[in-house]
Amino acid sequence: MKLGIDPETLETLQQLKTRYGDTVSMLRPNGRRAYFVNKPADVQRILVKQHSRYVKGPGFERVKMLLGNGLIVSDGDVWRRSRTMIQPAFSRQKVHQLLRVMVTCADRLALRWARLTKQGELINITEETSEFALELILISIFGPDYETTIVADGGNPFAFLSRDSTRDLSVVLKVRKLREMLLDIIDSRRQRGANDEFDFLSMYMQATDKEGAHFTDDELLDELMTLIVAGFETSANTLNWVWYLVAGHPDVEDHLLEEAKRIMPGVDSVSADNATKMVYTQQVLEETLRLYPPVWLFTRRSRENEVIDGYDVPADTDIYLSPYILHRTDHYWPNPDRFDPERFVATAAPKKDRPFFPFSLGPRRCLGEYFSFLEMKIHIALLLPRFRLALTDTREPELELGINLRTARDIVLRPSLRD
Ligand code: HEM
């Protein structure tokens, strides 16, 4: 059976689970066996306790072209060294220093939406959230160099990353050019001796390993590309779904609005503490990530012989895990296709009874989880009280299941100003 990262694969996996149960052993056309694992305790074991007995599995070939040996695709000692060097840049205290950037990006969007609204135009929310998240991650990484070097020629040379066409030769060339541009930025910072900027690039350039060595230029470029790719599409897709879901659920919209106006009634009240207080917004984001986890399929490959749910799994076997499918299994999530942020109230059933892993679990868990919740909460708090966005099409959007789960077609909404 062919298993790529595509819509047929989702359908195949869903059917297999219905027919054969929680753990499915599959024979591939190339004679290799693969396992689809759905018992939460097994998922937990593979991702957390025994994570070092697995490496990343198939499906990363195309991403490798973009990300080289950066965090998402590397394994073993290379991954461990990079993760240890990079992790401090994602501490809460460091991320808080980027709050102003988040506000600036939300403000820019508000200005554009106000203009579009006055002109009676529709808002392509898929494009808007994509631009918001891309600009935000680029300013967070490159600080002042974003304006002076990256968009200086007009246009954003990273914009093509939001279109999943990495097979295309022109993308290879674009990636090469991007890497050259990034190297120029790095060189010029070294020449200026610049280390007073606060951004991910300066933190990455200063990071050292146990032996005191810095990243080489190639390693640095791989990690920067990784950060851009990991950091923007996932948040962009989540916000895209949030606007779609909120537009179709007026009760949720009212509750979100009330919270935003009470806790973050304007730019001056944006703070990490206030973001933490936005518990309902957190619930809406979690429920959105339950229904539409951007990374809908994880793959791993066993390094040693394993036993999973009673099956003997030899070394070098591919393992598939799907947050999308487990998040919609009614045994754990009754009425699973219904959007209901109340599922995530603090008093709901214990977490261990409800598999939820949109950011993965364990030592390879997403580094940007806190950053992304902050950016998404600020985005909602600063935009929702100003704009009502109504559906122009009530049909449920079709899914596009690439490396990231997106809407197959852009979502277009009709804006109006709130008083
Ligand atoms: C809603 C937003 C996001 C979601 C759902 C998400 C999800 C994930 C998932 C599932 C993984 C693990 C993939 C795997 O093991 O195969 C991951 C890894 C990663 N994410 Fe995120 N992510 C989000 C936002 C971000 C942001 C904003 C950043 C950076 C600012 C980021 C940086 C990373 C990095 C660096 C890794 C690699 C970690 C490692 O392998 O050690 N992510 N993310």
CSV table of C-alpha atoms and ligand atoms in Angstrom, one decimal:
chain,number,residue,atom,x,y,z
A,1,MET,CA,0.0,0.0,0.0
A,2,LYS,CA,1.3,3.4,-1.0
A,3,LEU,CA,1.5,5.7,1.9
A,4,GLY,CA,2.5,9.3,1.1
A,5,ILE,CA,1.6,12.4,2.9
A,6,ASP,CA,-1.6,13.0,0.9
A,7,PRO,CA,-5.4,12.8,1.1
A,8,GLU,CA,-5.6,9.2,-0.1
A,9,THR,CA,-3.3,8.3,2.9
A,10,LEU,CA,-5.8,9.8,5.4
A,11,GLU,CA,-8.6,7.9,3.8
A,12,THR,CA,-6.6,4.7,3.8
A,13,LEU,CA,-5.5,5.1,7.4
A,14,GLN,CA,-9.0,5.8,8.5
A,15,GLN,CA,-10.4,2.8,6.8
A,16,LEU,CA,-7.7,0.5,8.2
A,17,LYS,CA,-8.3,1.7,11.7
A,18,THR,CA,-12.1,1.1,11.3
A,19,ARG,CA,-11.5,-2.4,9.9
A,20,TYR,CA,-8.6,-3.7,11.9
A,21,GLY,CA,-8.5,-1.7,15.1
A,22,ASP,CA,-6.0,0.4,17.0
A,23,THR,CA,-2.8,-1.1,15.7
A,24,VAL,CA,-2.5,-2.0,12.0
A,25,SER,CA,0.3,-3.9,10.4
A,26,MET,CA,0.6,-3.0,6.7
A,27,LEU,CA,2.6,-4.5,3.9
A,28,ARG,CA,4.0,-1.9,1.5
A,29,PRO,CA,4.5,-2.7,-2.3
A,30,ASN,CA,8.3,-2.5,-1.7
A,31,GLY,CA,7.9,-5.5,0.7
A,32,ARG,CA,8.5,-3.4,3.8
A,33,ARG,CA,6.1,-3.6,6.7
A,34,ALA,CA,4.7,-0.5,8.3
A,35,TYR,CA,2.6,0.1,11.4
A,36,PHE,CA,-0.2,2.5,12.1
A,37,VAL,CA,-0.4,3.1,15.8
A,38,ASN,CA,-3.5,4.5,17.6
A,39,LYS,CA,-3.3,3.4,21.2
A,40,PRO,CA,-2.6,6.6,23.2
A,41,ALA,CA,-0.2,4.7,25.5
A,42,ASP,CA,1.8,3.5,22.5
A,43,VAL,CA,1.9,6.9,20.9
A,44,GLN,CA,3.0,8.3,24.2
A,45,ARG,CA,5.8,5.7,24.6
A,46,ILE,CA,7.1,6.2,21.0
A,47,LEU,CA,7.2,10.0,21.3
A,48,VAL,CA,8.2,10.4,24.9
A,49,LYS,CA,9.9,7.6,26.9
A,50,GLN,CA,11.4,5.7,24.0
A,51,HIS,CA,11.8,8.6,21.6
A,52,SER,CA,15.5,7.9,21.1
A,53,ARG,CA,14.7,4.4,19.8
A,54,TYR,CA,13.1,6.0,16.7
A,55,VAL,CA,14.3,8.4,14.0
A,56,LYS,CA,12.1,10.6,11.8
A,57,GLY,CA,10.4,8.4,9.1
A,58,PRO,CA,9.4,8.8,5.5
A,59,GLY,CA,7.8,11.9,4.0
A,60,PHE,CA,10.7,14.3,5.0
A,61,GLU,CA,12.6,13.8,1.7
A,62,ARG,CA,11.0,16.9,0.1
A,63,VAL,CA,11.4,19.0,3.2
A,64,LYS,CA,15.0,18.1,3.4
A,65,MET,CA,15.7,20.1,0.3
A,66,LEU,CA,14.5,23.2,2.1
A,67,LEU,CA,15.7,22.4,5.6
A,68,GLY,CA,19.0,20.5,5.1
A,69,ASN,CA,19.8,19.0,8.4
A,70,GLY,CA,17.9,21.5,10.6
A,71,LEU,CA,16.0,20.5,13.8
A,72,ILE,CA,12.9,19.1,12.2
A,73,VAL,CA,14.7,16.6,10.0
A,74,SER,CA,17.8,15.8,12.0
A,75,ASP,CA,18.2,12.9,14.4
A,76,GLY,CA,20.5,11.5,17.1
A,77,ASP,CA,23.5,13.5,18.2
A,78,VAL,CA,23.1,16.2,15.5
A,79,TRP,CA,19.6,16.9,16.6
A,80,ARG,CA,20.5,16.8,20.3
A,81,ARG,CA,23.3,19.3,19.9
A,82,SER,CA,21.2,21.7,17.9
A,83,ARG,CA,18.2,21.4,20.2
A,84,THR,CA,20.4,22.2,23.2
A,85,MET,CA,21.9,25.2,21.5
A,86,ILE,CA,18.6,26.6,20.3
A,87,GLN,CA,16.2,25.8,23.2
A,88,PRO,CA,17.2,28.8,25.4
A,89,ALA,CA,16.0,31.2,22.6
A,90,PHE,CA,12.5,29.9,23.2
A,91,SER,CA,12.4,30.5,27.0
A,92,ARG,CA,9.3,32.4,28.0
A,93,GLN,CA,11.4,35.4,29.0
A,94,LYS,CA,13.0,35.6,25.6
A,95,VAL,CA,9.7,35.1,23.8
A,96,HIS,CA,8.2,38.0,25.8
A,97,GLN,CA,10.7,40.3,24.3
A,98,LEU,CA,8.9,39.7,21.0
A,99,LEU,CA,5.5,40.8,22.2
A,100,ARG,CA,5.9,44.2,20.5
A,101,VAL,CA,6.6,42.6,17.2
A,102,MET,CA,3.4,40.6,17.5
A,103,VAL,CA,1.5,43.8,18.2
A,104,THR,CA,3.1,45.6,15.2
A,105,CYS,CA,2.2,42.7,12.9
A,106,ALA,CA,-1.4,42.6,14.1
A,107,ASP,CA,-1.6,46.4,13.8
A,108,ARG,CA,-0.5,46.4,10.2
A,109,LEU,CA,-3.1,43.8,9.4
A,110,ALA,CA,-5.8,46.0,11.2
A,111,LEU,CA,-4.8,48.9,9.0
A,112,ARG,CA,-5.1,46.9,5.8
A,113,TRP,CA,-8.4,45.3,6.8
A,114,ALA,CA,-9.8,48.7,7.7
A,115,ARG,CA,-8.9,49.9,4.2
A,116,LEU,CA,-10.4,46.8,2.5
A,117,THR,CA,-13.5,47.1,4.6
A,118,LYS,CA,-14.0,50.7,3.6
A,119,GLN,CA,-13.6,49.8,0.0
A,120,GLY,CA,-16.2,47.1,0.3
A,121,GLU,CA,-13.8,44.4,-0.5
A,122,LEU,CA,-13.8,40.8,0.7
A,123,ILE,CA,-10.9,39.4,2.9
A,124,ASN,CA,-9.0,36.4,1.8
A,125,ILE,CA,-8.3,35.2,5.3
A,126,THR,CA,-6.1,32.3,4.1
A,127,GLU,CA,-3.7,34.8,2.5
A,128,GLU,CA,-4.0,37.3,5.3
A,129,THR,CA,-3.2,34.9,8.1
A,130,SER,CA,-0.3,33.5,6.0
A,131,GLU,CA,1.1,37.0,5.5
A,132,PHE,CA,0.7,37.9,9.2
A,133,ALA,CA,2.5,34.8,10.4
A,134,LEU,CA,5.2,35.0,7.8
A,135,GLU,CA,6.0,38.6,8.5
A,136,LEU,CA,5.9,37.9,12.2
A,137,ILE,CA,8.4,35.1,12.1
A,138,LEU,CA,10.7,36.9,9.7
A,139,ILE,CA,10.8,40.1,11.9
A,140,SER,CA,11.3,37.8,15.0
A,141,ILE,CA,14.3,36.2,13.3
A,142,PHE,CA,15.9,39.1,11.4
A,143,GLY,CA,14.8,42.1,13.4
A,144,PRO,CA,15.8,45.3,11.5
A,145,ASP,CA,17.3,43.3,8.6
A,146,TYR,CA,13.8,42.4,7.7
A,147,GLU,CA,13.0,45.9,6.4
A,148,THR,CA,16.4,46.9,5.3
A,149,THR,CA,17.4,43.7,3.3
A,150,ILE,CA,14.6,41.3,2.9
A,151,VAL,CA,11.8,43.4,1.7
A,152,ALA,CA,14.0,46.3,0.5
A,153,ASP,CA,13.5,45.3,-3.2
A,154,GLY,CA,9.7,45.1,-2.8
A,155,GLY,CA,7.8,41.8,-2.3
A,156,ASN,CA,8.7,39.2,0.2
A,157,PRO,CA,11.2,36.6,-1.2
A,158,PHE,CA,9.9,34.0,1.3
A,159,ALA,CA,6.3,34.3,0.2
A,160,PHE,CA,6.6,31.3,-2.1
A,161,LEU,CA,7.1,29.0,0.9
A,162,SER,CA,3.4,29.2,1.6
A,163,ARG,CA,2.8,27.4,-1.7
A,164,ASP,CA,3.6,23.7,-1.4
A,165,SER,CA,5.4,23.2,-4.6
A,166,THR,CA,8.8,22.0,-3.4
A,167,ARG,CA,9.1,19.6,-6.3
A,168,ASP,CA,9.4,22.4,-8.7
A,169,LEU,CA,12.9,23.2,-10.0
A,170,SER,CA,12.3,26.9,-9.7
A,171,VAL,CA,11.8,26.4,-6.0
A,172,VAL,CA,15.3,24.9,-5.8
A,173,LEU,CA,16.7,28.0,-7.3
A,174,LYS,CA,14.7,30.3,-5.1
A,175,VAL,CA,15.9,28.4,-2.0
A,176,ARG,CA,19.5,28.8,-3.2
A,177,LYS,CA,19.0,32.5,-3.6
A,178,LEU,CA,17.4,32.8,-0.2
A,179,ARG,CA,20.3,31.0,1.4
A,180,GLU,CA,22.7,33.5,-0.3
A,181,MET,CA,20.6,36.4,1.0
A,182,LEU,CA,20.7,35.0,4.5
A,183,LEU,CA,24.4,34.5,4.3
A,184,ASP,CA,24.8,38.1,3.3
A,185,ILE,CA,22.8,39.2,6.4
A,186,ILE,CA,24.9,37.0,8.6
A,187,ASP,CA,28.1,38.3,7.1
A,188,SER,CA,27.1,41.9,7.5
A,189,ARG,CA,26.1,41.3,11.1
A,190,ARG,CA,29.5,39.8,11.7
A,191,GLN,CA,31.3,42.7,10.1
A,192,ARG,CA,29.3,45.3,12.0
A,193,GLY,CA,30.0,43.2,15.1
A,194,ALA,CA,26.3,43.6,15.7
A,195,ASN,CA,25.1,41.7,18.7
A,196,ASP,CA,22.8,44.2,20.3
A,197,GLU,CA,19.7,43.3,18.2
A,198,PHE,CA,17.2,41.1,20.0
A,199,ASP,CA,16.1,38.5,17.5
A,200,PHE,CA,16.4,34.8,16.9
A,201,LEU,CA,19.3,35.3,14.4
A,202,SER,CA,21.5,37.0,17.1
A,203,MET,CA,20.6,34.3,19.6
A,204,TYR,CA,21.4,31.6,17.1
A,205,MET,CA,24.6,33.3,16.1
A,206,GLN,CA,25.7,33.5,19.8
A,207,ALA,CA,24.6,29.9,20.7
A,208,THR,CA,27.5,27.5,21.6
A,209,ASP,CA,27.7,23.8,22.1
A,210,LYS,CA,29.4,21.9,25.0
A,211,GLU,CA,32.7,22.5,23.4
A,212,GLY,CA,32.1,26.2,23.0
A,213,ALA,CA,31.7,25.9,19.2
A,214,HIS,CA,29.2,28.0,17.3
A,215,PHE,CA,26.9,26.8,14.4
A,216,THR,CA,28.8,26.7,11.1
A,217,ASP,CA,27.3,28.8,8.3
A,218,ASP,CA,25.6,25.8,6.8
A,219,GLU,CA,24.1,24.7,10.1
A,220,LEU,CA,23.0,28.2,10.8
A,221,LEU,CA,21.3,28.4,7.4
A,222,ASP,CA,19.5,25.1,7.9
A,223,GLU,CA,18.3,26.2,11.3
A,224,LEU,CA,17.0,29.5,10.0
A,225,MET,CA,15.1,27.9,7.2
A,226,THR,CA,13.7,25.4,9.6
A,227,LEU,CA,12.5,28.2,11.9
A,228,ILE,CA,10.8,30.0,9.1
A,229,VAL,CA,9.1,26.9,7.7
A,230,ALA,CA,8.1,25.5,11.1
A,231,GLY,CA,7.1,28.8,12.5
A,232,PHE,CA,4.8,30.3,10.0
A,233,GLU,CA,2.5,27.9,8.2
A,234,THR,CA,1.4,26.1,11.3
A,235,SER,CA,0.2,29.2,13.1
A,236,ALA,CA,-1.1,30.7,9.8
A,237,ASN,CA,-3.2,27.6,9.2
A,238,THR,CA,-4.5,27.5,12.7
A,239,LEU,CA,-5.6,31.2,12.5
A,240,ASN,CA,-7.2,30.5,9.1
A,241,TRP,CA,-9.4,27.8,10.7
A,242,VAL,CA,-10.1,29.9,13.8
A,243,TRP,CA,-11.6,32.7,11.6
A,244,TYR,CA,-13.6,30.2,9.7
A,245,LEU,CA,-14.9,28.4,12.8
A,246,VAL,CA,-15.7,31.6,14.7
A,247,ALA,CA,-17.6,33.0,11.7
A,248,GLY,CA,-19.9,30.0,11.8
A,249,HIS,CA,-20.3,29.9,15.7
A,250,PRO,CA,-21.8,33.3,16.9
A,251,ASP,CA,-21.9,32.0,20.5
A,252,VAL,CA,-18.2,31.3,20.5
A,253,GLU,CA,-17.5,34.7,18.8
A,254,ASP,CA,-19.5,36.5,21.5
A,255,HIS,CA,-17.5,34.8,24.3
A,256,LEU,CA,-14.2,35.5,22.6
A,257,LEU,CA,-15.1,39.1,22.1
A,258,GLU,CA,-16.1,39.6,25.7
A,259,GLU,CA,-12.8,38.1,26.8
A,260,ALA,CA,-10.7,40.1,24.4
A,261,LYS,CA,-12.4,43.4,25.4
A,262,ARG,CA,-12.1,42.6,29.1
A,263,ILE,CA,-8.5,41.4,29.2
A,264,MET,CA,-6.8,43.0,26.2
A,265,PRO,CA,-8.8,46.1,25.4
A,266,GLY,CA,-6.1,47.7,23.2
A,267,VAL,CA,-2.4,47.7,22.4
A,268,ASP,CA,-1.4,49.0,25.9
A,269,SER,CA,-2.9,46.1,27.6
A,270,VAL,CA,-1.0,43.5,25.6
A,271,SER,CA,1.2,41.5,28.0
A,272,ALA,CA,2.2,37.9,28.6
A,273,ASP,CA,0.3,37.9,31.9
A,274,ASN,CA,-2.9,39.1,30.2
A,275,ALA,CA,-2.4,36.5,27.4
A,276,THR,CA,-2.3,33.8,30.1
A,277,LYS,CA,-5.6,35.1,31.5
A,278,MET,CA,-7.3,34.6,28.1
A,279,VAL,CA,-8.5,31.1,29.1
A,280,TYR,CA,-11.4,31.0,26.7
A,281,THR,CA,-9.3,32.0,23.7
A,282,GLN,CA,-6.9,29.3,24.8
A,283,GLN,CA,-9.8,26.8,24.7
A,284,VAL,CA,-10.8,28.0,21.2
A,285,LEU,CA,-7.3,27.6,19.9
A,286,GLU,CA,-7.0,24.1,21.4
A,287,GLU,CA,-10.3,23.0,20.0
A,288,THR,CA,-9.2,24.3,16.6
A,289,LEU,CA,-6.0,22.4,16.9
A,290,ARG,CA,-7.9,19.3,17.9
A,291,LEU,CA,-10.0,19.4,14.8
A,292,TYR,CA,-7.3,20.7,12.4
A,293,PRO,CA,-3.9,19.8,13.7
A,294,PRO,CA,-1.5,21.4,11.1
A,295,VAL,CA,0.9,18.5,11.4
A,296,TRP,CA,-1.8,15.8,10.8
A,297,LEU,CA,0.6,12.8,10.3
A,298,PHE,CA,3.9,12.0,12.1
A,299,THR,CA,6.2,9.4,10.8
A,300,ARG,CA,9.0,7.6,12.7
A,301,ARG,CA,11.3,4.7,11.9
A,302,SER,CA,12.4,2.2,14.5
A,303,ARG,CA,16.1,1.9,15.1
A,304,GLU,CA,15.9,-1.4,17.1
A,305,ASN,CA,13.5,-4.3,17.4
A,306,GLU,CA,10.4,-3.2,19.3
A,307,VAL,CA,7.2,-4.7,20.6
A,308,ILE,CA,4.2,-2.5,20.0
A,309,ASP,CA,0.8,-3.6,21.2
A,310,GLY,CA,1.9,-7.2,21.1
A,311,TYR,CA,3.4,-7.0,17.6
A,312,ASP,CA,7.1,-7.7,17.0
A,313,VAL,CA,8.3,-4.7,15.1
A,314,PRO,CA,11.7,-5.2,13.6
A,315,ALA,CA,14.3,-2.4,13.4
A,316,ASP,CA,14.0,-0.1,10.4
A,317,THR,CA,10.2,-0.3,10.3
A,318,ASP,CA,8.1,2.8,9.5
A,319,ILE,CA,5.5,3.9,12.1
A,320,TYR,CA,2.6,6.3,11.4
A,321,LEU,CA,0.9,8.3,14.0
A,322,SER,CA,-1.9,10.7,13.3
A,323,PRO,CA,-3.1,13.4,15.6
A,324,TYR,CA,-5.9,14.2,13.1
A,325,ILE,CA,-7.4,10.7,13.5
A,326,LEU,CA,-6.9,10.3,17.2
A,327,HIS,CA,-8.3,13.8,17.9
A,328,ARG,CA,-11.4,12.7,16.1
A,329,THR,CA,-11.9,9.3,17.6
A,330,ASP,CA,-15.2,9.3,19.4
A,331,HIS,CA,-14.1,6.9,22.1
A,332,TYR,CA,-12.0,9.7,23.5
A,333,TRP,CA,-13.8,12.8,22.0
A,334,PRO,CA,-17.5,12.2,21.9
A,335,ASN,CA,-19.2,13.8,18.9
A,336,PRO,CA,-15.7,14.4,17.6
A,337,ASP,CA,-16.5,16.5,14.5
A,338,ARG,CA,-18.4,19.1,16.5
A,339,PHE,CA,-16.5,22.3,17.3
A,340,ASP,CA,-16.9,22.8,21.0
A,341,PRO,CA,-14.3,24.8,23.0
A,342,GLU,CA,-16.0,23.7,26.2
A,343,ARG,CA,-14.2,20.4,25.9
A,344,PHE,CA,-11.0,22.2,27.0
A,345,VAL,CA,-12.3,23.8,30.2
A,346,ALA,CA,-10.0,23.1,33.1
A,347,THR,CA,-12.5,20.8,34.8
A,348,ALA,CA,-13.0,18.5,31.9
A,349,ALA,CA,-11.9,14.8,31.9
A,350,PRO,CA,-8.2,14.2,32.8
A,351,LYS,CA,-5.8,14.9,29.9
A,352,LYS,CA,-4.5,11.3,29.9
A,353,ASP,CA,-8.0,10.1,28.8
A,354,ARG,CA,-8.0,12.4,25.8
A,355,PRO,CA,-5.2,12.1,23.3
A,356,PHE,CA,-4.3,15.6,22.2
A,357,PHE,CA,-0.9,16.2,20.6
A,358,PRO,CA,-0.9,18.9,17.9
A,359,PHE,CA,2.6,20.0,19.0
A,360,SER,CA,3.8,16.4,19.4
A,361,LEU,CA,5.0,15.1,22.7
A,362,GLY,CA,8.3,14.5,24.5
A,363,PRO,CA,11.8,15.8,23.8
A,364,ARG,CA,11.0,16.5,20.1
A,365,ARG,CA,7.9,18.5,21.0
A,366,CYS,CA,7.5,21.8,19.2
A,367,LEU,CA,9.8,24.5,20.4
A,368,GLY,CA,7.4,27.3,19.3
A,369,GLU,CA,4.3,26.3,21.2
A,370,TYR,CA,4.4,29.2,23.7
A,371,PHE,CA,5.4,31.6,20.9
A,372,SER,CA,2.5,30.5,18.7
A,373,PHE,CA,-0.2,30.7,21.5
A,374,LEU,CA,1.0,34.3,22.3
A,375,GLU,CA,1.0,35.3,18.6
A,376,MET,CA,-2.5,33.8,18.0
A,377,LYS,CA,-4.0,35.3,21.2
A,378,ILE,CA,-2.7,38.8,20.3
A,379,HIS,CA,-3.9,38.4,16.8
A,380,ILE,CA,-7.4,37.5,18.0
A,381,ALA,CA,-7.5,40.1,20.8
A,382,LEU,CA,-6.5,43.0,18.5
A,383,LEU,CA,-8.5,42.1,15.5
A,384,LEU,CA,-11.7,40.4,16.5
A,385,PRO,CA,-13.1,43.5,18.5
A,386,ARG,CA,-12.5,45.7,15.4
A,387,PHE,CA,-13.8,43.4,12.6
A,388,ARG,CA,-16.6,41.0,12.2
A,389,LEU,CA,-15.8,38.6,9.4
A,390,ALA,CA,-18.8,36.7,8.0
A,391,LEU,CA,-18.8,33.5,5.9
A,392,THR,CA,-19.3,34.0,2.2
A,393,ASP,CA,-19.7,30.2,1.7
A,394,THR,CA,-21.2,28.0,4.4
A,395,ARG,CA,-19.9,24.7,3.0
A,396,GLU,CA,-17.2,23.0,5.1
A,397,PRO,CA,-13.9,23.7,3.4
A,398,GLU,CA,-12.2,20.7,1.8
A,399,LEU,CA,-8.9,19.7,3.3
A,400,GLU,CA,-5.5,19.8,1.5
A,401,LEU,CA,-3.3,17.3,3.2
A,402,GLY,CA,0.3,18.1,2.5
A,403,ILE,CA,3.0,18.2,5.1
A,404,ASN,CA,0.6,20.7,6.7
A,405,LEU,CA,-3.1,20.4,6.8
A,406,ARG,CA,-4.7,23.4,5.1
A,407,THR,CA,-7.9,24.4,3.4
A,408,ALA,CA,-7.9,23.2,-0.2
A,409,ARG,CA,-9.3,26.5,-1.4
A,410,ASP,CA,-8.7,29.9,0.2
A,411,ILE,CA,-11.4,31.0,2.7
A,412,VAL,CA,-12.9,34.4,1.8
A,413,LEU,CA,-14.9,36.4,4.4
A,414,ARG,CA,-16.9,39.5,4.3
A,415,PRO,CA,-15.6,42.2,6.7
A,416,SER,CA,-17.6,44.8,8.6
A,417,LEU,CA,-16.4,47.2,11.3
A,418,ARG,CA,-17.7,46.7,14.8
A,419,ASP,CA,-18.7,49.8,16.7
B,1,HEM,C1,0.0,26.2,15.8
B,1,HEM,C2,1.3,26.3,15.7
B,1,HEM,C3,2.3,25.1,15.6
B,1,HEM,C4,2.1,23.8,15.6
B,1,HEM,C5,0.7,23.0,15.6
B,1,HEM,C6,3.3,23.1,15.6
B,1,HEM,C7,3.5,21.7,15.5
B,1,HEM,C8,4.8,21.1,15.6
B,1,HEM,C9,4.9,19.7,15.6
B,1,HEM,C10,3.9,18.7,15.5
B,1,HEM,C11,6.3,19.4,15.6
B,1,HEM,C12,7.0,18.1,15.7
B,1,HEM,C13,7.0,17.4,14.3
B,1,HEM,C14,7.5,16.0,14.3
B,1,HEM,O1,8.1,15.6,15.4
B,1,HEM,O2,7.4,15.3,13.3
B,1,HEM,C15,7.0,20.7,15.7
B,1,HEM,C16,8.3,20.9,15.7
B,1,HEM,C17,8.9,22.1,15.7
B,1,HEM,N1,8.3,23.4,15.7
B,1,HEM,FE1,6.3,23.7,15.8
B,1,HEM,N2,4.3,24.1,15.6
B,1,HEM,C18,3.7,25.3,15.6
B,1,HEM,C19,4.3,26.5,15.7
B,1,HEM,C20,5.7,26.7,15.7
B,1,HEM,C21,6.3,28.0,15.8
B,1,HEM,C22,5.6,29.4,15.8
B,1,HEM,C23,7.7,27.8,15.8
B,1,HEM,C24,8.8,28.8,15.9
B,1,HEM,C25,8.7,30.0,16.3
B,1,HEM,C26,7.9,26.3,15.8
B,1,HEM,C27,9.1,25.7,15.8
B,1,HEM,C28,9.3,24.3,15.8
B,1,HEM,C29,10.6,23.7,15.8
B,1,HEM,C30,11.9,24.4,15.8
B,1,HEM,C31,10.4,22.3,15.7
B,1,HEM,C32,11.4,21.2,15.7
B,1,HEM,C33,11.6,20.6,17.1
B,1,HEM,C34,12.6,19.5,17.2
B,1,HEM,O3,12.5,18.6,16.3
B,1,HEM,O4,13.4,19.4,18.1
B,1,HEM,N3,6.7,25.7,15.7
B,1,HEM,N4,6.0,21.7,15.6
